[in-house]
CSV table of C-alpha atoms in Angstrom, one decimal:
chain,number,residue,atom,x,y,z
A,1,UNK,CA,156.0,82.7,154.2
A,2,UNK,CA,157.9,86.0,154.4
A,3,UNK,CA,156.3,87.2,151.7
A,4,UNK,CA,152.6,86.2,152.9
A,5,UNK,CA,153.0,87.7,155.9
A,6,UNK,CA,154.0,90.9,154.4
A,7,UNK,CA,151.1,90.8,151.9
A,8,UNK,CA,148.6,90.6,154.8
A,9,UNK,CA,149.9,93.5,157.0
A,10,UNK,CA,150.2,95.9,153.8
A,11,UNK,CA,147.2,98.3,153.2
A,12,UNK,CA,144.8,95.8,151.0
A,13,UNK,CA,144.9,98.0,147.6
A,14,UNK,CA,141.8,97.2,145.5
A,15,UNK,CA,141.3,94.0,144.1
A,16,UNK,CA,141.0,94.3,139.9
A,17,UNK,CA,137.4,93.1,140.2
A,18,UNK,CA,136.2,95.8,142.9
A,19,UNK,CA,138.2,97.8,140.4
A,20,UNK,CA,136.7,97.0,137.6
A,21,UNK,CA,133.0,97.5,138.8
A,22,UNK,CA,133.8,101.3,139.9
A,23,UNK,CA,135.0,101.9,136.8
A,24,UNK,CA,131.9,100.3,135.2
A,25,UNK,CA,129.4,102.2,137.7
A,26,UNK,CA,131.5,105.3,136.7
A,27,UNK,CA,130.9,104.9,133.2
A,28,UNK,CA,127.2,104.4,133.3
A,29,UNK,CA,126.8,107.7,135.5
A,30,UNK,CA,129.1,109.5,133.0
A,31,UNK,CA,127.1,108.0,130.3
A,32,UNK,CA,123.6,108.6,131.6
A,33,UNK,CA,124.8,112.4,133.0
A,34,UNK,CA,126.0,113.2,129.1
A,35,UNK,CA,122.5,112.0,127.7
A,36,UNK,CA,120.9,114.0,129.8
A,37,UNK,CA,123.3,117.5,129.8
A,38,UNK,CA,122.7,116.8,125.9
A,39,UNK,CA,118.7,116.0,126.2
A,40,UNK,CA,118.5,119.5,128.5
A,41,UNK,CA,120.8,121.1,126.2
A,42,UNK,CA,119.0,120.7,122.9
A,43,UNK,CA,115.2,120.6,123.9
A,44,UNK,CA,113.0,123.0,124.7
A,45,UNK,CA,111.0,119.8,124.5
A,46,UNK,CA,107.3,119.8,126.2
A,47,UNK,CA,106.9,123.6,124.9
A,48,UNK,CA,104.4,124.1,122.9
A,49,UNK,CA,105.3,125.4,119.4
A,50,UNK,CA,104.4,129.4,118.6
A,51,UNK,CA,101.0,130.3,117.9
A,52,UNK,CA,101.5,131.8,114.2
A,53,UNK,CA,98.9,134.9,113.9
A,54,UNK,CA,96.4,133.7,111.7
A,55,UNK,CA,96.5,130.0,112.2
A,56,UNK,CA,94.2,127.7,113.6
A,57,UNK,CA,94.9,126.3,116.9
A,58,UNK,CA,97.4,123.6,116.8
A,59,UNK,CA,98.4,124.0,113.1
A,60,UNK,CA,100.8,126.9,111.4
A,61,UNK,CA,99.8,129.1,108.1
A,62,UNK,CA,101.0,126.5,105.6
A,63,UNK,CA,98.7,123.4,107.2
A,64,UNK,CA,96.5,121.7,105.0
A,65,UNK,CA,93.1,123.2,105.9
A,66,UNK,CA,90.6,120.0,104.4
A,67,UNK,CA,87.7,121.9,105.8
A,68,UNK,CA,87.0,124.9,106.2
A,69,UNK,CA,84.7,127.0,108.6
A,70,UNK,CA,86.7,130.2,109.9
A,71,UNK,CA,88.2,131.3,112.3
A,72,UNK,CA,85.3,131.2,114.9
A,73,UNK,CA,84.6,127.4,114.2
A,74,UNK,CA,85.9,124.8,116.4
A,75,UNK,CA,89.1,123.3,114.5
A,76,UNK,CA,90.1,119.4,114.9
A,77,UNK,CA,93.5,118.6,113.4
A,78,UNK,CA,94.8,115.1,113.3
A,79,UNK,CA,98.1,114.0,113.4
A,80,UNK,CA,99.0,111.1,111.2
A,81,UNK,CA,100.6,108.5,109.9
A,82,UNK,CA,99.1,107.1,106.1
A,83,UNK,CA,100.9,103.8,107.3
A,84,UNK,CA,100.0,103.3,110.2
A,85,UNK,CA,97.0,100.8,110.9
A,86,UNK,CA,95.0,102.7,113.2
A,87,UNK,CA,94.8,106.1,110.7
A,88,UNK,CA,93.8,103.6,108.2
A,89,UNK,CA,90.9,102.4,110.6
A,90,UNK,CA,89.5,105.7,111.7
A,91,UNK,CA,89.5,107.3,108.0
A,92,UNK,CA,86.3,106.4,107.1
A,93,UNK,CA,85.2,107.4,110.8
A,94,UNK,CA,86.8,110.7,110.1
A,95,UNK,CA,85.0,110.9,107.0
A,96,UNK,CA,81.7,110.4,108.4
A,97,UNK,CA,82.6,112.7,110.9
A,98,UNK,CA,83.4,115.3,108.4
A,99,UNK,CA,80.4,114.9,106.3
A,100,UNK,CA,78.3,115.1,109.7
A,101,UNK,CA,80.3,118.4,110.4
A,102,UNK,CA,80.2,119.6,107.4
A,103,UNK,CA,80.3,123.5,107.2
A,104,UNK,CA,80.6,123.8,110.9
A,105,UNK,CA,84.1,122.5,111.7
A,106,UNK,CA,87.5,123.2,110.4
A,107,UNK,CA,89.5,119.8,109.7
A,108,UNK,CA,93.5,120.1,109.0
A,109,UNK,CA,95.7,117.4,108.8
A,110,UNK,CA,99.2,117.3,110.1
A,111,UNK,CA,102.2,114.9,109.1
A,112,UNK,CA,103.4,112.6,112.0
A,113,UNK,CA,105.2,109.7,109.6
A,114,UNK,CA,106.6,107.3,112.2
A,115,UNK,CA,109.8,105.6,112.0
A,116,UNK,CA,109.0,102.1,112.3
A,117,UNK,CA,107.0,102.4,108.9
A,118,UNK,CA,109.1,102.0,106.5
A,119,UNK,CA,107.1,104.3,104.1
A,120,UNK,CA,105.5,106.5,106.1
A,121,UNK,CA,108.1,109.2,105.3
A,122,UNK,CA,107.5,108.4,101.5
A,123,UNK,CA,104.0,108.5,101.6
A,124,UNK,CA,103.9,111.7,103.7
A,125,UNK,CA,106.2,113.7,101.0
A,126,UNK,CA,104.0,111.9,98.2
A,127,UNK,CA,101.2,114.3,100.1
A,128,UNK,CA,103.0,117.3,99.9
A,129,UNK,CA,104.1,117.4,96.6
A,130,UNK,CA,100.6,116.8,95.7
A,131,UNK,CA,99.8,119.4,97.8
A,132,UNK,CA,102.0,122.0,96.5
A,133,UNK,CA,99.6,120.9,93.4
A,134,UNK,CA,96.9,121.9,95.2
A,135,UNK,CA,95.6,117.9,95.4
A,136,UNK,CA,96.5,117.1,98.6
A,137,UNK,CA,92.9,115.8,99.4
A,138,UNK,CA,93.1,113.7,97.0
A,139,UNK,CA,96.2,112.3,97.8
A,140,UNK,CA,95.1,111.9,101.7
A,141,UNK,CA,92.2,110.1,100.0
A,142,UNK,CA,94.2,107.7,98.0
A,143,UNK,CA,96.7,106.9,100.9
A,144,UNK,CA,94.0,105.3,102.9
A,145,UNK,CA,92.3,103.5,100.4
A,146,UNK,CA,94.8,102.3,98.7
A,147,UNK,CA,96.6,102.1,102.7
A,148,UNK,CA,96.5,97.8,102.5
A,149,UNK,CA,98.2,97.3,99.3
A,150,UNK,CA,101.5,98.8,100.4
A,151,UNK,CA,101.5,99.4,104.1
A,152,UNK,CA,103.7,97.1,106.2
A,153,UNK,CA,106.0,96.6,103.3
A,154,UNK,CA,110.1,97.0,104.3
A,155,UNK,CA,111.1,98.1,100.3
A,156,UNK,CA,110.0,101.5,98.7
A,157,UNK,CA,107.3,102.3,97.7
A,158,UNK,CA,107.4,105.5,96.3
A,159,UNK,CA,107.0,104.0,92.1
A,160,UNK,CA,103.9,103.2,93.4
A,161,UNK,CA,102.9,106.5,95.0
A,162,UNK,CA,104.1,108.7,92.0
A,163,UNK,CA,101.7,106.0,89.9
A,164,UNK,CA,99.1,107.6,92.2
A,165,UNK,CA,100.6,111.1,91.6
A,166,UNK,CA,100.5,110.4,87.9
A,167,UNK,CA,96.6,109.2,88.2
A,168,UNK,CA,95.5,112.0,89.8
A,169,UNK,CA,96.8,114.1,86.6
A,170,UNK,CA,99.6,116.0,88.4
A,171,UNK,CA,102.3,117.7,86.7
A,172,UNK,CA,104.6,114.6,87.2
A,173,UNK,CA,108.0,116.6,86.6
A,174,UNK,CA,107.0,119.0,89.4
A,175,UNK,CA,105.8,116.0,91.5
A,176,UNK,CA,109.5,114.7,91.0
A,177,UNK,CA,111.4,117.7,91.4
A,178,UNK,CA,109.1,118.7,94.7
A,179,UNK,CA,110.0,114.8,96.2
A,180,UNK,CA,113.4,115.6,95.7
A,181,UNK,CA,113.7,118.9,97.5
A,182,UNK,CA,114.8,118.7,100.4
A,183,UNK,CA,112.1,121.2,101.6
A,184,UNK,CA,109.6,119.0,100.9
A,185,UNK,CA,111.0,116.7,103.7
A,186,UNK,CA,111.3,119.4,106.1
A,187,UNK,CA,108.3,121.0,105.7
A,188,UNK,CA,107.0,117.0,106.5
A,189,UNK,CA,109.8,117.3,109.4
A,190,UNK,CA,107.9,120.6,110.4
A,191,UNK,CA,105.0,118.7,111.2
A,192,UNK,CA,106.4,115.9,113.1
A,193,UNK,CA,108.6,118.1,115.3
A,194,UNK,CA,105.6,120.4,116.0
A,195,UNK,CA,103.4,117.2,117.1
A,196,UNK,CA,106.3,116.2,119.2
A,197,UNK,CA,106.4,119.3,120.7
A,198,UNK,CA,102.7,119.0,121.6
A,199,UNK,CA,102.6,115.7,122.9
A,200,UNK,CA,102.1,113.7,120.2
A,201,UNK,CA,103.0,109.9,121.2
A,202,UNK,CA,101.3,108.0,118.3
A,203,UNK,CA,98.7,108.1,115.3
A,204,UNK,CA,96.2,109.3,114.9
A,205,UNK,CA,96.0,112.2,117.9
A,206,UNK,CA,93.5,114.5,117.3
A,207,UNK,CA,93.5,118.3,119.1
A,208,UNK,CA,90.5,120.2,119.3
A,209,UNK,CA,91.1,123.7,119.4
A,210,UNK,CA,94.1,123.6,120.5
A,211,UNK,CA,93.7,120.5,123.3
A,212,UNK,CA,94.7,117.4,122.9
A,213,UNK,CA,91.6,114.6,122.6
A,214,UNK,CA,91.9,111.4,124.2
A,215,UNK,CA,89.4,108.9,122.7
A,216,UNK,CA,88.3,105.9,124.0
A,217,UNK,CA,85.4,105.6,121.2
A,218,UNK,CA,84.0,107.5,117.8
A,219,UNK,CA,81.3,108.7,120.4
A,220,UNK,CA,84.3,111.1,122.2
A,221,UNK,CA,85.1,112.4,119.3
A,222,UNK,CA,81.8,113.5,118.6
A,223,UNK,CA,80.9,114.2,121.7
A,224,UNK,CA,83.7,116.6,122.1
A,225,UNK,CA,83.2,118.5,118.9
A,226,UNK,CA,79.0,118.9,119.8
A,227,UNK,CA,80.6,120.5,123.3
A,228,UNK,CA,83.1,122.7,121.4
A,229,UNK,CA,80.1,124.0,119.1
A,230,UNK,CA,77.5,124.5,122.0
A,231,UNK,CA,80.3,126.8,123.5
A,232,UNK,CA,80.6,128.7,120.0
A,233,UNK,CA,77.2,129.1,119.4
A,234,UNK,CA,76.3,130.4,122.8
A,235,UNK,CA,79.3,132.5,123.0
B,1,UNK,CA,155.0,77.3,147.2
B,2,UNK,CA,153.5,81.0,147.4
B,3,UNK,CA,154.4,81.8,144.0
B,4,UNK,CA,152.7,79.2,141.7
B,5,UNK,CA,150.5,82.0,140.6
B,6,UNK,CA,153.1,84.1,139.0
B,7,UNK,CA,155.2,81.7,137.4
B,8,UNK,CA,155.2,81.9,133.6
B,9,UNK,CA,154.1,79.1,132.0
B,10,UNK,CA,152.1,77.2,134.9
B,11,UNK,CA,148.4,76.5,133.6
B,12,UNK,CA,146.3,78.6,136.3
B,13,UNK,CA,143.5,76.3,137.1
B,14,UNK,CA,140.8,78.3,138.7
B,15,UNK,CA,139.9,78.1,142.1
B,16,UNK,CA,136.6,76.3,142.9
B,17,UNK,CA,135.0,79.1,143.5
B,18,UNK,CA,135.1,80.9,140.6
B,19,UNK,CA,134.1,77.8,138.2
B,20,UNK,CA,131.0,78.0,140.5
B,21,UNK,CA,130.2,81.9,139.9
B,22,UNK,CA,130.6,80.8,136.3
B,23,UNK,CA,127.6,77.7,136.8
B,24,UNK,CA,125.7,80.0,138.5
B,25,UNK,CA,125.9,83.1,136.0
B,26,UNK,CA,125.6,80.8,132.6
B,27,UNK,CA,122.6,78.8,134.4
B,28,UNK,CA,120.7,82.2,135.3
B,29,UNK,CA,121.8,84.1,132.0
B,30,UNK,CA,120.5,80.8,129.9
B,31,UNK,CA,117.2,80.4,132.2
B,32,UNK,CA,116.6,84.2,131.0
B,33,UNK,CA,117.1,84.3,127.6
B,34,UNK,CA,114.8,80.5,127.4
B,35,UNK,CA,112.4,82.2,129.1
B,36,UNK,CA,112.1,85.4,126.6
B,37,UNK,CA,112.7,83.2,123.6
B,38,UNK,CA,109.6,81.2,124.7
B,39,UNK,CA,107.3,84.8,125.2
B,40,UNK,CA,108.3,85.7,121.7
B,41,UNK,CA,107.4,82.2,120.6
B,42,UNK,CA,104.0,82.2,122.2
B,43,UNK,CA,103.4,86.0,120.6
B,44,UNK,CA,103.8,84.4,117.3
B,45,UNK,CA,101.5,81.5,117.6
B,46,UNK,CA,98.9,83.8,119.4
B,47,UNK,CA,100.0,86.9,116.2
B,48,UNK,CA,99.2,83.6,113.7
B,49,UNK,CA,95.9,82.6,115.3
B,50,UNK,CA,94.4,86.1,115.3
B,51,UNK,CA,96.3,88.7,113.1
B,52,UNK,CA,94.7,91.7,115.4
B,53,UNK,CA,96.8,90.7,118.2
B,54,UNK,CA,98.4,93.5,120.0
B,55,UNK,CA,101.6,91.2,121.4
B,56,UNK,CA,102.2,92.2,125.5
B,57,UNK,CA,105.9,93.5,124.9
B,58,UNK,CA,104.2,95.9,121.7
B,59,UNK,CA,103.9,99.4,124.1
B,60,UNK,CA,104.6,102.2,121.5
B,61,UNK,CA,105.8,102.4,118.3
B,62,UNK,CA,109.2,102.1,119.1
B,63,UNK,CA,109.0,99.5,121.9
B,64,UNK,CA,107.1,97.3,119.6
B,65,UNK,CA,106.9,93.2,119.0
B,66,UNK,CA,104.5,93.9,116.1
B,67,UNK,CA,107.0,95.8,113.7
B,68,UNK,CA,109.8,93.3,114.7
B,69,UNK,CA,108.0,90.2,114.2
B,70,UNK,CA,106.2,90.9,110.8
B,71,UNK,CA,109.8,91.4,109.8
B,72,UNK,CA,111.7,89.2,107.1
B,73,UNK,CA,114.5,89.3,109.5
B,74,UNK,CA,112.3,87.7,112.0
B,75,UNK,CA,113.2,84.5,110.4
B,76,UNK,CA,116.5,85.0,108.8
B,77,UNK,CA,116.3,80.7,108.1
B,78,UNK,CA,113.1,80.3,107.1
B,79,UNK,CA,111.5,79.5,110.6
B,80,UNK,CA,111.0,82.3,113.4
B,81,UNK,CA,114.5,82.9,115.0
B,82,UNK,CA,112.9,82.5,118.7
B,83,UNK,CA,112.7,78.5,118.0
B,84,UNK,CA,117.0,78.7,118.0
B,85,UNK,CA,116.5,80.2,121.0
B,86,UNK,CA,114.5,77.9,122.7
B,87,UNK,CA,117.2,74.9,121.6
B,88,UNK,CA,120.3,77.1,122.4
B,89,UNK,CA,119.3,78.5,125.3
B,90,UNK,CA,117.7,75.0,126.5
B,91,UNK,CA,121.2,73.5,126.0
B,92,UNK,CA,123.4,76.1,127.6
B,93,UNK,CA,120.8,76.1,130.9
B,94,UNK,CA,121.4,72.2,130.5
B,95,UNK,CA,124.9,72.1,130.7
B,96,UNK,CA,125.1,75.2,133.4
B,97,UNK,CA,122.9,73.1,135.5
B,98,UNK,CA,125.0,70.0,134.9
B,99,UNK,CA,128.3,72.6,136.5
B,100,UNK,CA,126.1,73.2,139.2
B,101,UNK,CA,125.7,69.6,140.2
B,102,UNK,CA,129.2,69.2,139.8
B,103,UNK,CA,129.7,67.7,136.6
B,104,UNK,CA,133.1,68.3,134.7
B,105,UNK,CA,132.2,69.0,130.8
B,106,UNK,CA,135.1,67.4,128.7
B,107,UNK,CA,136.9,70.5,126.5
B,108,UNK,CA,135.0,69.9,123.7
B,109,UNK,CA,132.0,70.4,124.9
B,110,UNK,CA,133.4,73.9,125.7
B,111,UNK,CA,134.5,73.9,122.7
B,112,UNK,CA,130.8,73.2,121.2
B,113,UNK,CA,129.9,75.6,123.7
B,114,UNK,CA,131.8,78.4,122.2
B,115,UNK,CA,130.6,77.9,118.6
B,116,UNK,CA,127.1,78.1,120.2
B,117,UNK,CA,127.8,81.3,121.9
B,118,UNK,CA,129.8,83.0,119.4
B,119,UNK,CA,127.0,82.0,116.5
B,120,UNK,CA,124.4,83.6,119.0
B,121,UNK,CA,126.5,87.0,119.8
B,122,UNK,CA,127.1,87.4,116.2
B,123,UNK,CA,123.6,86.7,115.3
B,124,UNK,CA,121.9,88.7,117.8
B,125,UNK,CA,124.4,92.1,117.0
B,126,UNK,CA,123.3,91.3,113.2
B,127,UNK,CA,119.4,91.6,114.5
B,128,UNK,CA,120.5,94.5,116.7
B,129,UNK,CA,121.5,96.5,113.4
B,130,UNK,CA,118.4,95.6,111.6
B,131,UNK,CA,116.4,96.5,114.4
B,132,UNK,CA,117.6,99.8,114.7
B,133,UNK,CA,118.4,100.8,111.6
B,134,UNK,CA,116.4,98.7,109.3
B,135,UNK,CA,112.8,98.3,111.0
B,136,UNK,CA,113.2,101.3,113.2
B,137,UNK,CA,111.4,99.5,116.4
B,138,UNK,CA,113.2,97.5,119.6
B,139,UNK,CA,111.2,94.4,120.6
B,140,UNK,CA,111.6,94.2,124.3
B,141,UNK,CA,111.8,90.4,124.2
B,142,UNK,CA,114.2,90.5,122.2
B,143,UNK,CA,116.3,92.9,124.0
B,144,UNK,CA,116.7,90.8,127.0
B,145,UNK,CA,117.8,88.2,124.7
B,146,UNK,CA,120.4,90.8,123.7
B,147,UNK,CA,121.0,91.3,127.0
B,148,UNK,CA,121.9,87.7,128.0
B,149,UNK,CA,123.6,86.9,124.9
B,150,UNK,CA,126.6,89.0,125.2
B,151,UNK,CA,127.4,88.4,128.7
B,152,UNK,CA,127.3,84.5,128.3
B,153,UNK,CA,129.3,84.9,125.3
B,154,UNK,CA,132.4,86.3,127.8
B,155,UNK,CA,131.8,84.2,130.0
B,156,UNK,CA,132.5,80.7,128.3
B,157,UNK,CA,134.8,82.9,126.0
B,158,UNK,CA,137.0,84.0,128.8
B,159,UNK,CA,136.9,80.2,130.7
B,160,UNK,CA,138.2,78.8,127.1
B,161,UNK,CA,141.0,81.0,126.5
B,162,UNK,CA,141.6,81.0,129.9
B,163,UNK,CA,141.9,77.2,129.7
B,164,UNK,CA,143.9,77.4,126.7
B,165,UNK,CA,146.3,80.4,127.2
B,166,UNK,CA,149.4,78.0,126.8
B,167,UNK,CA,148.9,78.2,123.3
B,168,UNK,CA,149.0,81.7,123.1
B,169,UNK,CA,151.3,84.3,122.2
B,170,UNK,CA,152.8,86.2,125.8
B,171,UNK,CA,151.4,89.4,124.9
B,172,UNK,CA,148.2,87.9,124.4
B,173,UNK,CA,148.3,86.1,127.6
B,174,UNK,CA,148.6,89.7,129.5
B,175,UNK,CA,145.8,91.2,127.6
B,176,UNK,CA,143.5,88.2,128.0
B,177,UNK,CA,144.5,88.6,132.4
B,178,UNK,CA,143.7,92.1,132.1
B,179,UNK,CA,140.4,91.1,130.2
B,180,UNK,CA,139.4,88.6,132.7
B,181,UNK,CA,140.0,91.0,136.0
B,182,UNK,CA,138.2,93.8,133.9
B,183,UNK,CA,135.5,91.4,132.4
B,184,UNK,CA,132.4,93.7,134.1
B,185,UNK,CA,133.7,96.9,132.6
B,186,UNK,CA,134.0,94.8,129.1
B,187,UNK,CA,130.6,94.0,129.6
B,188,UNK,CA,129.2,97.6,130.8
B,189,UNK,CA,131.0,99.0,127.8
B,190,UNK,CA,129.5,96.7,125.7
B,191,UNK,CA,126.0,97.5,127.0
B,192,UNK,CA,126.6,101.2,126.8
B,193,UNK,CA,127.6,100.9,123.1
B,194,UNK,CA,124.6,99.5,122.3
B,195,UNK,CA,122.2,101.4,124.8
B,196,UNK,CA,123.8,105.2,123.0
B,197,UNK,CA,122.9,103.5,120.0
B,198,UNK,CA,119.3,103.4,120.2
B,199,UNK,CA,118.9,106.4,122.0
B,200,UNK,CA,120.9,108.0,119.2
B,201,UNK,CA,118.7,106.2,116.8
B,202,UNK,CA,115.2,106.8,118.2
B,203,UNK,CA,116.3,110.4,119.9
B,204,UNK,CA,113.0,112.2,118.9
B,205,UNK,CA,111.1,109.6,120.5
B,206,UNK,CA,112.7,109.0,123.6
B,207,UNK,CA,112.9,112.9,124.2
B,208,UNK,CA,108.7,112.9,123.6
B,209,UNK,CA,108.8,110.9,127.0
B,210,UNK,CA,111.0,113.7,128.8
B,211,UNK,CA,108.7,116.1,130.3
């Protein structure tokens, strides 16, 4: 009883569970604080990226120009993703569009491949190496029609984009050495990091002139490029 | 009389209390994990009757049911993994339950119990790699399943050994005390480890939500 009695007068230390949870909340702030020292550290994240001289808004001097109208024309660039469902839906509505704007409008496309599709990367860098062909059009063209034969698939399918490459008459050993190069990828990377840096969340976003468009229906997207050529025209 | 506690070699049976805690946090931890099993079920039926269904736990492309579920890995045996959910998870909220009310499950059920849990833990760290580093999207369902997995596998873990520290080595027998007083900071470490993975993974995407 000795003992007992001794136990209960000395100053209670912790008990190991008490213990154990401080530890635990400790860990979680130290965990959280270094994710966020690093997040702070490496991001200028939310700043939009340099305005090159000589680009169109939202885009840099090597962006794939599809259309073009000049300088003074309103410019729509999308951001997307030739894997993802929604790009695939709104091509043909982007096509129309472009038809419909024909002349009027610049139209550049911008690479935002998305992780979760498994060859969004490869269909991207099938793109540009077709672009540094000077077919990138064509390419675009053939990702989205040819989008439900190989989207959603978890295994490669970059044999089946060079088949495209290879139909489209491209120099096949430059297409090969341009997948290959590592530049290729981080001109692609280029892209992605730029959208990211402007906001982009998911494909397709479109900017017009520079400002982000959010669409509810076709009709906002045309609504908002009639707006954007009333103010050119009258200014 | 005082010192029954400390004596080597005297099975520690654990007071009352704790073997309640235990009811308690297997019967909530099991009653969770059901419940998610049977929202990822219900996506799939209502994903089979109309393919253009945007599932509720699909929010972005990372947070997203959609990617996970037209996966191969989504069922691994040939049937949609959320079905041995519904079973497992239906037993273990049967048996907590049956603690609850006071029932004493013979050793091997505990022992059935463990093979249950450690098959699940496995299992779900297995879909935990190829979700991150194979299909590149989290399902939120499926992370609370995660989430309940790991913690119900310590608990019944620790009770067993616990039970059956006789048979083990001294040295073992220290750790597995120290493991037991320490179990939440196991368990937070545990969570951590897999939390830094995905923001590791999907860095570019979390830091587009940072303002």
């Amino acid at each position: 009883m000795r003992t007992d009695a001794a136990a209960a007068n000395a100053p209670t230390p912790l008990s190991p569970r008490m213990r154990s949870a401080l530890i635990a909340g400790a860990l979680v702030v130290v965990a959280i604080t270094v994710v966020l020292v690093y997040a702070l550290a490496t991001g200028p994240r939310g700043l939009a990226p340099e305005q090159q001289d000589g680009a169109l808004p939202a885009t840099r001097t090597d962006s794939h120009v599809l259309d073009e109208a000049g300088p003074d024309a309103p410019t729509l660039v999308e951001f997307m993703d030739f894997e993802c469902e929604a790009c695939g839906a709104f091509y043909p509505v982007v096509e129309q569009i472009r038809e419909q704007y024909a002349g009027r409008i610049n139209y550049v496309i911008r690479y935002f491949p998305i992780a979760s599709h498994a060859n969004a990367m490869n269909a991207a860098l099938a793109v540009e190496a077709a672009a540094q062909q000077g077919q990138v059009e064509d390419m675009y063209h053939r990702m989205f029609e040819t989008q439900a034969e190989w989207g959603e698939q978890q295994t490669s399918q970059a044999d089946l984009f060079r088949s495209f490459a290879e139909d489209l008459g491209l120099d096949l050993a430059a297409y090969d050495d341009a997948i290959a190069d590592p530049s290729t990828q981080e001109r692609v990377q280029q892209d992605l990091d730029d959208g990211q840096a402007l906001g982009v969340q998911g494909t397709p976003t479109f900017f017009l002139d520079g400002e982000r468009l959010e669409l509810s229906s076709v009709q906002d997207l045309t609504n908002a490029l009639d707006r954007a050529l009333d103010a050119s025209g009258s200014a | 009389m005082t010192a029954v506690a400390t004596t080597p070699g005297t099975v520690l049976f654990e007071p009352r209390a704790a073997e309640r805690r235990r009811a308690i946090a297997v019967t909530a931890l099991a009653a969770i994990g059901l419940a998610a099993a049977i929202a990822l079920l219900l996506e799939r039926f209502a994903i089979l009757e109309d393919p253009t269904h945007v599932p509720s736990c699909t929010l972005n492309p990372i947070l997203s049911c959609t990617s996970v579920m037209a996966s191969d890995q989504a069922s691994v045996f040939g049937f949609p993994n959320p079905l041995i959910g519904v079973v497992g998870f239906t037993v273990v909220l049967t048996a907590g339950a049956s603690m609850l009310s006071g029932a004493r499950l013979g050793e091997w059920f505990w022992l059935g119990l463990q093979a249950g849990v450690t098959f699940g833990v496995v299992f779900v760290h297995w879909l935990a790699f190829q979700s991150l580093y194979r299909i590149g999207a989290l399902c939120p369902y499926c992370l609370v399943v995660w989430a309940v997995m790991i913690p119900l596998f310590l608990s019944v873990t620790l009770r067993n050994l616990q039970r059956w520290q006789l048979s083990l080595p001294r040295p073992a027998r220290s750790a597995l005390a120290v493991a037991v007083d320490y179990r939440s900071t196991i368990l937070t470490v545990w969570y951590l480890a897999i939390a830094l993975l995905a923001v590791q993974r999907f860095w570019s995407y979390w830091s587009t939500l940072v303002p």
